[in-house]
XYZ file of C-alpha atoms in Angstrom:
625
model
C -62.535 -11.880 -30.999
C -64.130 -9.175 -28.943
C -67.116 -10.385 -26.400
C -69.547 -7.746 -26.244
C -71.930 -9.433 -24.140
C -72.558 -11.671 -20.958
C -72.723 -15.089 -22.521
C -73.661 -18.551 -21.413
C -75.523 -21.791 -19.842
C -76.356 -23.645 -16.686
C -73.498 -23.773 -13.762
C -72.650 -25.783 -10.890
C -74.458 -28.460 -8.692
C -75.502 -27.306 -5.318
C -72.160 -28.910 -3.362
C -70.278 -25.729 -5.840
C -72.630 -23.261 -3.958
C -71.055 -19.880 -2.104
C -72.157 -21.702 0.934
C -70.591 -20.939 4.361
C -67.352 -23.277 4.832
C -67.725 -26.702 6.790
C -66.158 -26.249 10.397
C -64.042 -28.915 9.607
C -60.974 -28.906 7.550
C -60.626 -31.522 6.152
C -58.988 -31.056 2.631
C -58.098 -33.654 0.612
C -54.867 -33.720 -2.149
C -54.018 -36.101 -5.261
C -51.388 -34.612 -5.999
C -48.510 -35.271 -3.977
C -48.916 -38.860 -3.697
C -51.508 -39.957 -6.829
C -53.521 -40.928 -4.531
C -56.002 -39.317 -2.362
C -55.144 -38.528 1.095
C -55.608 -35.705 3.798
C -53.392 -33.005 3.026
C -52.087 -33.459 6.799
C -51.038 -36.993 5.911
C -48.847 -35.801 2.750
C -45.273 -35.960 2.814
C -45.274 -32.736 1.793
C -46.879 -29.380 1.543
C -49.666 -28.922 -0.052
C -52.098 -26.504 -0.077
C -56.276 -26.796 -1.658
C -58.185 -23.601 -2.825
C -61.266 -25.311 -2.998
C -64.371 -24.003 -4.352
C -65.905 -22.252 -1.683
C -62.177 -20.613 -1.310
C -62.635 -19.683 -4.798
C -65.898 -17.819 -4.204
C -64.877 -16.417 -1.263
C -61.856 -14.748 -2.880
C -63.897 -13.214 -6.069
C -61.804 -15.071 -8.685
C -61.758 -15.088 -12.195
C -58.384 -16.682 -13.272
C -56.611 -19.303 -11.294
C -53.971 -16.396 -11.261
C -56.437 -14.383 -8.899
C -56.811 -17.712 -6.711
C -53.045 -18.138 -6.281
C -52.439 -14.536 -5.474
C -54.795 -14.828 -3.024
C -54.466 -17.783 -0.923
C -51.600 -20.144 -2.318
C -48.339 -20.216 -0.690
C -46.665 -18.522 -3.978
C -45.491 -15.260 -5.821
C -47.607 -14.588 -8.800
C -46.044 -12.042 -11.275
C -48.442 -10.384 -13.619
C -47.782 -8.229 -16.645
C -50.831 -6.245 -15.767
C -54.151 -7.796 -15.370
C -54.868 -9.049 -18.737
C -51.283 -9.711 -19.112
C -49.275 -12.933 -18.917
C -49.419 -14.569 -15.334
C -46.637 -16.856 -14.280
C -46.008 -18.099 -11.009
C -43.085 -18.858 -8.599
C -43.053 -21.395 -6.059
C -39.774 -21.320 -2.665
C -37.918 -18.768 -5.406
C -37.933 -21.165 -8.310
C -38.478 -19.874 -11.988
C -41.810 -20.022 -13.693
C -40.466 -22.618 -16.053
C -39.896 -24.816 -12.816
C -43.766 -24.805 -12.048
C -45.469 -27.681 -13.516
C -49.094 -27.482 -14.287
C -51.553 -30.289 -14.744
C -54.994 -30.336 -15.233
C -56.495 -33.794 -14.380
C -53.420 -35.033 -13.239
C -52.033 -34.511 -16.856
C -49.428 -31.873 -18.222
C -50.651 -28.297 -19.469
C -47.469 -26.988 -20.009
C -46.699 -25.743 -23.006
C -43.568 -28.059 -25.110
C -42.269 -24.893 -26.756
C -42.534 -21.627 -24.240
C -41.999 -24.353 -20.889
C -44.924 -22.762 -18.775
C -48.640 -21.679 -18.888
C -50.306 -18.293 -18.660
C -51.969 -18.840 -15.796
C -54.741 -15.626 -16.782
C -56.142 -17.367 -19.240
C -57.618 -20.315 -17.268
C -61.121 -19.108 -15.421
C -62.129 -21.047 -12.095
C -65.452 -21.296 -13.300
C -64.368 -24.099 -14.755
C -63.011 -25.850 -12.056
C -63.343 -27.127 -8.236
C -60.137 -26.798 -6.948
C -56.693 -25.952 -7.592
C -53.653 -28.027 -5.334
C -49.930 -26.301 -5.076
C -47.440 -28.920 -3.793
C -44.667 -26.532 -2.571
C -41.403 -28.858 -3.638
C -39.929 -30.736 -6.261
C -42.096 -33.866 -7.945
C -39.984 -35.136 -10.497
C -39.906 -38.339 -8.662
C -44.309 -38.859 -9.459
C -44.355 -36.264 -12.679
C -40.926 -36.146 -14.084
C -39.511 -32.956 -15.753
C -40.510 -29.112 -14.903
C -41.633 -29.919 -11.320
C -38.417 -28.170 -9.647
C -39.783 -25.103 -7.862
C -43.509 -27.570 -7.159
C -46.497 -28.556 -9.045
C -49.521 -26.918 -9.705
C -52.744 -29.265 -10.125
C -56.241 -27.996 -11.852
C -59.162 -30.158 -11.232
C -62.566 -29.877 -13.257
C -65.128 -30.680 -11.415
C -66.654 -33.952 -11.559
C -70.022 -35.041 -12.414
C -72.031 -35.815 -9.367
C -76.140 -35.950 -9.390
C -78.665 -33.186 -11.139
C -77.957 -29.789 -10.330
C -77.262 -26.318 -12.384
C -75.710 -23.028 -11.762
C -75.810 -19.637 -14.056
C -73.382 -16.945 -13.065
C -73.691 -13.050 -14.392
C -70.480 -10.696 -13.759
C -69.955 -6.842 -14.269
C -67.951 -4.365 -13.215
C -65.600 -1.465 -14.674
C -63.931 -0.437 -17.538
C -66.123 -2.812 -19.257
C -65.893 -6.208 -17.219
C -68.543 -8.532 -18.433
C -68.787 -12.118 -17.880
C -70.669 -14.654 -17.755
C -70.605 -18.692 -16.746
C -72.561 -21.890 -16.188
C -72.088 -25.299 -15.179
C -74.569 -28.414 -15.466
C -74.472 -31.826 -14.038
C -76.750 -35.099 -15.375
C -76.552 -38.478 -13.550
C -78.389 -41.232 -14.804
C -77.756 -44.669 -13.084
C -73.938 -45.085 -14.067
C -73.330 -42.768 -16.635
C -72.630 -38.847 -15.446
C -72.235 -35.766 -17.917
C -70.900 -32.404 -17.203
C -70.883 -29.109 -19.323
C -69.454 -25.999 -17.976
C -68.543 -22.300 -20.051
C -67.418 -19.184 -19.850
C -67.437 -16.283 -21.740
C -66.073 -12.880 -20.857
C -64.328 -8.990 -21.658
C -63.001 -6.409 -20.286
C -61.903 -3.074 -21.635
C -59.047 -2.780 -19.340
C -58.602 1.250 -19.360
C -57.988 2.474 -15.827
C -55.956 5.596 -14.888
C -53.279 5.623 -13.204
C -50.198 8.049 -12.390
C -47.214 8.385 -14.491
C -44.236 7.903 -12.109
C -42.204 8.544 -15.749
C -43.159 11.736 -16.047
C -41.875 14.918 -14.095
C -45.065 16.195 -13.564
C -46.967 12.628 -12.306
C -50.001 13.406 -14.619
C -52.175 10.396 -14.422
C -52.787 8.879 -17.931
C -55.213 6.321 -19.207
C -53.985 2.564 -20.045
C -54.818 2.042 -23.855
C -54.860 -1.358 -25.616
C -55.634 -3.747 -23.063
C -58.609 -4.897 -23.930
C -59.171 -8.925 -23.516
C -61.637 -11.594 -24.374
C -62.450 -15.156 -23.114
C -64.496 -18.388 -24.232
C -64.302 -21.581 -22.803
C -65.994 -24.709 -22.451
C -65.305 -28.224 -20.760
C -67.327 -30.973 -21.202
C -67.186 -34.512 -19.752
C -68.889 -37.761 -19.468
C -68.310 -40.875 -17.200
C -69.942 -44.408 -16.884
C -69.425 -47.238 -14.764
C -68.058 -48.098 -11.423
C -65.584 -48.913 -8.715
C -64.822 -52.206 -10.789
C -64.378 -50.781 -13.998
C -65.471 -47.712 -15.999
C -64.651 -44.759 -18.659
C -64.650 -41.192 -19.213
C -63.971 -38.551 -22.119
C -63.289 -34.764 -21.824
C -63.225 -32.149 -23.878
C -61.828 -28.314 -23.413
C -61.625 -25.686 -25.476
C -60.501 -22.332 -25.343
C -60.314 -19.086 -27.286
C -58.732 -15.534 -26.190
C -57.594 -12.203 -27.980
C -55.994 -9.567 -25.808
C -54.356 -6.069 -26.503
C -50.738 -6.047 -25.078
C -50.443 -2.326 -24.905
C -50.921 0.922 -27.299
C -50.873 3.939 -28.101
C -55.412 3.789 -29.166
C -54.515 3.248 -32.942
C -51.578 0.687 -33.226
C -50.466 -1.807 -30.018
C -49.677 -5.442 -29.782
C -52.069 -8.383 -29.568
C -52.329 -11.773 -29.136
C -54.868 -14.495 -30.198
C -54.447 -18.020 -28.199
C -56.408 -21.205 -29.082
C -56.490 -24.302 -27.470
C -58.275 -27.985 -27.964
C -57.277 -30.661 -25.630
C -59.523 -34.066 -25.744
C -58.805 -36.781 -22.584
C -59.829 -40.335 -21.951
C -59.467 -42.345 -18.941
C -60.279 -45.865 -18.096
C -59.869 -48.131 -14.980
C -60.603 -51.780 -13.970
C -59.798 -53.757 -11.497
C -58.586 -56.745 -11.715
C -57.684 -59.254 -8.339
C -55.438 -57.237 -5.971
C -54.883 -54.494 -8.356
C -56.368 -51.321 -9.839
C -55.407 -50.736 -13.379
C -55.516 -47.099 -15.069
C -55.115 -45.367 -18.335
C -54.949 -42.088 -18.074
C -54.571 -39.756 -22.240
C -54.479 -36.440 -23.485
C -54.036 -35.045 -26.890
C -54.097 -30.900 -27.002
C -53.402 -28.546 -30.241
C -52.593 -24.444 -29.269
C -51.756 -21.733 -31.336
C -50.628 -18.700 -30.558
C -50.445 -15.443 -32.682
C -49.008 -12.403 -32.000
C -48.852 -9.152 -34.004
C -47.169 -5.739 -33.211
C -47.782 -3.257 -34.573
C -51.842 -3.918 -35.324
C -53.276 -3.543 -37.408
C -49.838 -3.173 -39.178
C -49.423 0.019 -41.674
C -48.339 -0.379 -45.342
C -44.774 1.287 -44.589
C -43.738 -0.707 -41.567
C -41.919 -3.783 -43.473
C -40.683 -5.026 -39.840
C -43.890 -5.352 -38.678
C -44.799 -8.857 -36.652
C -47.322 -11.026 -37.281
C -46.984 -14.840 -36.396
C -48.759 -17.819 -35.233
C -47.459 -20.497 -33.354
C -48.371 -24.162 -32.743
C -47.968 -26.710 -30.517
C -49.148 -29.940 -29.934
C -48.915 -32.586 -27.306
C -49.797 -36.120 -26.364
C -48.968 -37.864 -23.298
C -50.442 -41.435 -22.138
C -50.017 -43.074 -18.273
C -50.439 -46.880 -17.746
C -51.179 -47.224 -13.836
C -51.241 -50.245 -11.451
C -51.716 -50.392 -7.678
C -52.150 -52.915 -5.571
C -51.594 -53.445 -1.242
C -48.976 -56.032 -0.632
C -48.385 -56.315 3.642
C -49.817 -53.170 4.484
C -48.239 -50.865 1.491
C -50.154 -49.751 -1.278
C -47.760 -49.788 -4.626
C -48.012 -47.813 -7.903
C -46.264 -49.060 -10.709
C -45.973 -46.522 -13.770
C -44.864 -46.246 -17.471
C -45.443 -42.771 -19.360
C -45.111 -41.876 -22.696
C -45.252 -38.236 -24.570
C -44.348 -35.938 -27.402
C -44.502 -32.250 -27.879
C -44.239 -30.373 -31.097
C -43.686 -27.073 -31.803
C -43.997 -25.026 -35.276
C -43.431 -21.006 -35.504
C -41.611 -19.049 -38.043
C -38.986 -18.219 -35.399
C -38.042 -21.922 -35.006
C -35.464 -23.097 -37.202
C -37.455 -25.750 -38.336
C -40.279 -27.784 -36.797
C -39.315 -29.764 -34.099
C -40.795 -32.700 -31.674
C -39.465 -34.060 -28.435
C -40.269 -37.755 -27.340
C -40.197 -38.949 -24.074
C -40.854 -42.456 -22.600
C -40.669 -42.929 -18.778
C -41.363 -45.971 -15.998
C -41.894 -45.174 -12.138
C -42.666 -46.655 -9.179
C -44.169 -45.285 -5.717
C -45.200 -46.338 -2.749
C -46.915 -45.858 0.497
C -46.716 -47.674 3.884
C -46.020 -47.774 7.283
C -42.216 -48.572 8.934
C -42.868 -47.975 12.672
C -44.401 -45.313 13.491
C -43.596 -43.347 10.255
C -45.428 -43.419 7.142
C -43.433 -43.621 4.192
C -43.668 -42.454 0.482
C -40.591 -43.895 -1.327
C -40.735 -42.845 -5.607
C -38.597 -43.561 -8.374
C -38.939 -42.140 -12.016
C -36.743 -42.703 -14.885
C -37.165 -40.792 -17.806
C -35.888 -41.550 -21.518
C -35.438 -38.154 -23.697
C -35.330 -38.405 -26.960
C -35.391 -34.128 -27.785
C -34.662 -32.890 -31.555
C -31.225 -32.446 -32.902
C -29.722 -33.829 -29.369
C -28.600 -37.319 -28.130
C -30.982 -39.046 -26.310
C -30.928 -37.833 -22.366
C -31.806 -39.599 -19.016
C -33.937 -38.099 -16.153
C -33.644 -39.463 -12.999
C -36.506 -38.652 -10.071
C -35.547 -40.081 -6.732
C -38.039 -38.952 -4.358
C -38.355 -39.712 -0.364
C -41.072 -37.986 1.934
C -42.163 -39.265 5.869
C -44.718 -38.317 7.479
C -45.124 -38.995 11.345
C -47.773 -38.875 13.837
C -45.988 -37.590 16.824
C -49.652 -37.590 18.438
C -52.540 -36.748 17.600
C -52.909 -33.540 16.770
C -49.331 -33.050 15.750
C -47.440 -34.893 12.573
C -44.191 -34.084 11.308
C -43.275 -33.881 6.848
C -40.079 -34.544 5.797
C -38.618 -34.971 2.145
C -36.020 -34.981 -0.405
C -35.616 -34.967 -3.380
C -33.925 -34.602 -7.222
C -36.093 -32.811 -9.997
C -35.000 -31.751 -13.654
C -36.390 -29.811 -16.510
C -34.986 -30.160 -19.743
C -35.064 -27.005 -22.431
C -37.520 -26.313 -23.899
C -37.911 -26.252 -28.136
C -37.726 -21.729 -27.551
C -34.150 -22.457 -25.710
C -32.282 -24.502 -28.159
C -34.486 -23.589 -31.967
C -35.464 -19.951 -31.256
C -33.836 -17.705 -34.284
C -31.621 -15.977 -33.973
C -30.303 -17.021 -30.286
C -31.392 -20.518 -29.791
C -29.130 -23.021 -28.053
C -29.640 -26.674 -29.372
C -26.564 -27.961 -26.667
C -28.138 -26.915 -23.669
C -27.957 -29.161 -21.159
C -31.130 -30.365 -18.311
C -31.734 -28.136 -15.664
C -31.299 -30.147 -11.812
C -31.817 -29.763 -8.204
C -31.769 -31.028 -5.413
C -33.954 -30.491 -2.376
C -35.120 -31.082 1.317
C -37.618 -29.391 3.484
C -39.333 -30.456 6.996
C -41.985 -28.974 9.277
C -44.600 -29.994 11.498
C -48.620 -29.875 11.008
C -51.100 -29.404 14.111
C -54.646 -30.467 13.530
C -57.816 -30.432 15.410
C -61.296 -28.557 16.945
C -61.981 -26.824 13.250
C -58.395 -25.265 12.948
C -54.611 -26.380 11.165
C -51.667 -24.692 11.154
C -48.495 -25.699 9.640
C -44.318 -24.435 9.596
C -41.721 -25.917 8.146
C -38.293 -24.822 5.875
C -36.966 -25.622 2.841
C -33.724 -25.536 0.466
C -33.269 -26.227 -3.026
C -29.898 -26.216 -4.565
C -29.341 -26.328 -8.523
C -27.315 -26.493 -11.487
C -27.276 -25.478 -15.053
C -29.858 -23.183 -15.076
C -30.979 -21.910 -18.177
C -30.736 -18.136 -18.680
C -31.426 -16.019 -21.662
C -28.255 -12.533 -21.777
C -27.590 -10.270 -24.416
C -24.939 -11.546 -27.005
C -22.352 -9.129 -29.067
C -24.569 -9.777 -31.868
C -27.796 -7.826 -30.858
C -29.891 -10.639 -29.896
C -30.749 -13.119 -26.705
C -29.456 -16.416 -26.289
C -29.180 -18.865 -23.846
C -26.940 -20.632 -22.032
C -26.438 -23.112 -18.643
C -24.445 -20.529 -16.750
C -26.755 -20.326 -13.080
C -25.800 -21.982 -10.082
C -28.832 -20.864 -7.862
C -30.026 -21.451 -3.864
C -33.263 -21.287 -2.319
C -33.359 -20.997 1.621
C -36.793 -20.311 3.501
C -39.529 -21.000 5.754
C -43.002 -21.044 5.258
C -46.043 -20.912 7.711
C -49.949 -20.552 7.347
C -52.732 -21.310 9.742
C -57.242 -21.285 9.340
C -59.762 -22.110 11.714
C -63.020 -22.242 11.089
C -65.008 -22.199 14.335
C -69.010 -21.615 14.860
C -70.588 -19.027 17.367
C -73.309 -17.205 18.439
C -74.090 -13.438 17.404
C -77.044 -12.216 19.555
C -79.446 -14.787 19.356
C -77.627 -15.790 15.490
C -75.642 -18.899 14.944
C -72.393 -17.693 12.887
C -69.608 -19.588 10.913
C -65.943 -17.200 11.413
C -63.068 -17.754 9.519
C -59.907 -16.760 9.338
C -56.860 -17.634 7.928
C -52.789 -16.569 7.422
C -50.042 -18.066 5.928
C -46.333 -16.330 4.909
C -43.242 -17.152 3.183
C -39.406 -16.009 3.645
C -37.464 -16.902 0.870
C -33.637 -16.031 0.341
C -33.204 -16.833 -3.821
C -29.780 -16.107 -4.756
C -27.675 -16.639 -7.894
C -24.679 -18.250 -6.403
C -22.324 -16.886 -9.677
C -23.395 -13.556 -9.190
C -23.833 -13.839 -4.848
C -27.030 -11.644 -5.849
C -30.689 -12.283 -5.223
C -32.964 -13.357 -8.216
C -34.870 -10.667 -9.700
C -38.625 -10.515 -9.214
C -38.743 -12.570 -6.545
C -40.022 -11.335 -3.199
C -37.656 -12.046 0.252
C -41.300 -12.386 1.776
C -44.830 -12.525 1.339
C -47.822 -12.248 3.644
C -51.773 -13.169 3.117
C -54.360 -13.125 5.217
C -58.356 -13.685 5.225
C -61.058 -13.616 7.379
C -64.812 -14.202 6.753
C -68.475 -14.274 8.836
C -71.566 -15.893 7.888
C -74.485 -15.041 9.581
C -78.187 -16.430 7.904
C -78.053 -15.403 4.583
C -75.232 -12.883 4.745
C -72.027 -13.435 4.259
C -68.519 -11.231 4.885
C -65.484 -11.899 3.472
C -61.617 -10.042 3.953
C -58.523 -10.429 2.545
C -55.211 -8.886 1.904
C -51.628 -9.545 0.359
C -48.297 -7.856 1.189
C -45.390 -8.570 -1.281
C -42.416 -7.609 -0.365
C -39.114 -5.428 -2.566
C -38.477 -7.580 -5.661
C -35.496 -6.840 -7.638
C -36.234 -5.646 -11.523
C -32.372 -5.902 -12.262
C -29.493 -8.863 -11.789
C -26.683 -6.354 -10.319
C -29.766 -5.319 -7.429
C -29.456 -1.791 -8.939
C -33.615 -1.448 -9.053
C -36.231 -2.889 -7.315
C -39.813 -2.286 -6.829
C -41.691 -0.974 -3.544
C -43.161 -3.548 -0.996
C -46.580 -3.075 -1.463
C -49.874 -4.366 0.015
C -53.359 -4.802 -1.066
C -56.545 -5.239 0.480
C -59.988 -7.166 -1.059
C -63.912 -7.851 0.791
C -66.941 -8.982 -0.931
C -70.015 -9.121 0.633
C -72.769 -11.614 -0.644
C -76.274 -12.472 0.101
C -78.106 -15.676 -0.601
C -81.904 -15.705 -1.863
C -84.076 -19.213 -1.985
C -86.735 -18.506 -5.446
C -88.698 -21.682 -5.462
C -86.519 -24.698 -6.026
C -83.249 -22.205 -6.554
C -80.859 -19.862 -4.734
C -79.845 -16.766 -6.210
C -76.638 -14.796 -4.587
C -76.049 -11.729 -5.072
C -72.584 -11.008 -4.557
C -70.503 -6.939 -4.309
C -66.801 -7.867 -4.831
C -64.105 -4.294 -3.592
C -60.830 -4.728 -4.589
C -57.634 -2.483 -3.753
C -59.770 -1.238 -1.140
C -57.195 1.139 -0.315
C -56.630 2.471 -4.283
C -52.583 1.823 -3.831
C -50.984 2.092 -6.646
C -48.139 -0.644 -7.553
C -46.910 -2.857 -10.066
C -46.158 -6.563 -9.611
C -43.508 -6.150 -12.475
C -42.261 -3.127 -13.609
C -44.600 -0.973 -15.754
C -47.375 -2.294 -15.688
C -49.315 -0.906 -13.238
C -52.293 -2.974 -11.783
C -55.857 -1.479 -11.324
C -56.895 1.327 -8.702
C -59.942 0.795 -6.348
C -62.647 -0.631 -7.889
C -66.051 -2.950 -7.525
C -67.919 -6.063 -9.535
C -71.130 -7.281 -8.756
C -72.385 -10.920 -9.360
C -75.454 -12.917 -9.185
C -75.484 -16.523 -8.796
C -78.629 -18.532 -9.957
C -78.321 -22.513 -8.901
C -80.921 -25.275 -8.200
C -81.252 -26.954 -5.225
């Protein structure tokens, strides 16, 4: 698939407008308790890039939101390249990542290329910073990263037309339909880029600049859902699809691609019934994913590559709450499966899970309370059946009222996924579950249109699952880490509004920072690719139509080798985007200039593949009132 031209439909109602931000701040998670609550009031940290963040920042990929205002390291392969993430030093594999509240992760490679999902499609994306085994069971060591579509609320449409270098095209729309109880949503995207910057060698002697070949990349996607009834009772389908082809690299004749598919269909349901609120929450999803190097492959290269991959998954959540003396009480039972079929699998193979929980929420004294238990049941191919266990405590006090103090521990697992123990040759069907345990604390200050929160954390595990080098010429894996996470974290916004002249103005601006010590306690050596610190910072002025926004990212030396031999350059990069809004009759059109790498450094997030120079996109933003 190559996209050769802006595609696509209608896009967002007017509350998904690049409006100026609200001088409040009042952001709202469901994430680190299931239910919603003010993120102030969690017992942990948790951090919302909500739509008009998403604007704001320019993005395309949740990757770009994360980089640029989430409290976490994203490492990219380039920017049409895989895009993991790692949250307080934890491994990519130790992110979870829902969408809806339900799993994305893939069964057989244990995370998600986080590139290859397009905010367009969405109106927010939570990180809880911590482990969540305790509400989502396995994978959510390092923290969890939530994805939610947005839902279906009046009559309103929004089309979205993107260009910029090297090819960028792109295109998206989003329409919402309300009629009495029933509510509909469609929203696409479509998309390329050629992906052939210059850049300088730092290989060669001489430093000649050459051109990146064979990273060309293409996007379609779609979600569609529909809703009817009310607080009492009601139901709601989704659908998502998506379909990208990227080069990984060449030489302009022969390189590596990849082709990945995806279909995921969810239902939902709720009632409720006396005292409590009864929920069913599904999803089914089918992925492939080919790869082929070299490609197109000659007629006299026998070990040429060319294989597709598929997955599929299915998980289903019964929920019941009720209040009982002042605590609200979530009682849980879970059930999954993911299957995985490649060539490079010994054989196909499907892991079964079945889990109960329960969680709560309430008031002892003056501290508020959020007990959880999970228990999970394992049943994963060719291994005895295994038991995770999710204990899970988190406080939160009101020391007045402006100030509140978060506190939590916890225990989180992941088990291995089907690539660690089938892959051939290398795979490791006796590994055992990954576990850690954790604590962290800090204190939240709230009020007059600003919030700033510190705290520090430390996560100790076990049995971490690393792929080495074997005598025999191939990778394998093995439980042989014992690793330590030690840091502190701090961020801070206000939003405040003034006068300019004889102007009103909306001014933000907003920090936050992480230290992070990540060490393999074997080795007494710090984890490669992961930064000791991180700093991001924004700022942005609305004045009438115009609007200013600012931001920039330092990333600190990260490590490219175990023994601490190599590591790569701190390195810091700066964005603005400058927009104007328009009202056309019963529309607004923005027009919107997006500058990034303002200062045209040149640096790699991992080593060789350098990310863009300076460049520009422009963007215009049609959407009814």
């Amino acid at each position: 698939m190559r996209l050769r031209a802006l595609l696509f439909l209608l896009a967002a109602s007017a509350a998904h407008g690049q409006a100026a931000p609200d001088s409040t701040l009042d952001a709202v998670t469901v994430t680190a308790a299931r239910e919603a609550l003010p993120t102030a009031e969690a017992p942990a940290r948790v951090t919302v890039v909500d739509r008009a963040a998403l604007d704001a920042t320019a993005s395309v990929s949740v990757a770009d939101a994360l980089q640029a205002r989430a409290p976490v390291h994203v490492r990219r392969y380039g920017p049409s390249g895989l895009a993991s993430v790692t949250i307080r030093g934890a491994s990519s594999s130790q992110a979870l990542v829902l969408v809806d509240g339900q799993r994305l992760t893939d069964p057989q490679l244990g995370q998600v290329d986080l590139s290859l999902l397009p905010t367009s499609l969405l109106e927010a994306v939570e990180v809880l910073s911590g482990p969540a085994s305790g509400l989502y069971g396995s994978d959510a060591v390092g923290g969890v990263i939530h994805l939610r579509p947005p839902a279906a609320s009046g009559t309103g449409a929004r089309l979205t037309t993107e260009a910029g270098p090297w090819g960028e095209r792109r295109a998206s729309g989003l329409a919402t339909v309300q009629a009495g109880r029933v509510r509909a949503l469609v929203a696409a995207e479509a998309g390329a880029t050629d992906d052939d910057y210059s850049f300088a060698d730092r290989s060669r002697i001489d430093g000649r600049r050459v051109t990146r070949q064979g990273w060309d990349a293409g996007l379609a996607s779609v979600y569609a859902s529909a809703s009817a009834g009310t607080e009492a009772g009601g139901a709601g389908l989704s659908v998502w699809a998506a379909d990208a082809e990227r080069g990984l690299g060449g030489d302009g004749v022969l390189g590596e691609r990849q082709w990945d598919r995806r279909l995921r269909l969810g239902a939902t349901a709720h009632r409720a019934a006396g005292a409590w609120r009864v929920e069913a929450v599904g999803a089914v999803q089918r992925a492939s994913l080919r790869y082929a190097n070299p490609f197109p492959a000659p007629a006299d290269r026998p070990d040429a590559i060319d294989d597709t991959g598929r997955t599929t998954t299915a998980h289903l959540d019964l929920r019941a709450a009720t209040e009982r003396a002042g605590w609200t009480w979530t009682a849980a039972l879970a059930a999954g499966l993911g299957r995985g079929d490649h060539p490079s699998l010994a054989e196909a193979a499907e892991d079964r899970f079945a889990g109960a929980a329960v969680s709560g929420q309430g008031r002892l004294g003056g501290v508020t309370l959020f007990p959880s238990l999970r228990l999970d049941a394992y049943a994963p191919a060719g291994q005895p059946r295994r038991l995770g266990v999710g204990p899970q405590l988190g406080a939160n006090v009101a020391l007045t009222d402006a100030v509140r103090l978060k506190a939590s521990a916890a225990r989180a697992f992941r088990m291995p996924t089907l690539n660690d123990r089938f892959w051939q040759p290398g795979g490791n069907p006796d590994l055992r579950p990954e576990a850690a345990w954790s604590a962290d604390g800090g204190l939240v200050w709230s009020g007059r249109g600003a919030h700033a929160e510190a705290g520090v954390f430390a996560t100790w595990a076990r049995d971490q699952i690393v792929w080495s080098p074997t005598a025999g010429g191939f990778w394998a894996p093995d439980n042989v880490a014992r690793t330590r996470s030690l840091g502190a974290e701090a961020s801070a916004r206000a939003v405040r509004a003034v006068r300019l002249g004889a102007r009103d103005a909306l001014v933000e601006a907003g920090a936050g920072g992480t230290l992070v010590d990540a060490r393999d306690l074997d080795a007494d050596r710090r984890l490669r690719y992961v930064p000791a610190w991180t700093l991001k910072a924004w700022s942005g002025l609305a004045v009438g139509a115009v609007r200013l926004d600012a931001g920039a990212r330092l990333v600190g030396r990260r490590f490219t080798t175990a023994s601490e031999s190599q590591a790569l350059p701190a390195h810091a990069v700066v964005d603005a985007q400058a927009s104007v809004r328009r009202r056309l009759g019963g529309a607004v059109l923005t027009v919107a200039l997006a500058a990034e790498n303002l200062t045209g450094v040149q640096y790699e997030v991992v080593q060789s593949f350098p990310m863009p120079p300076r460049h520009a996109r422009v963007r215009l933003t049609l959407q009814s009132l």
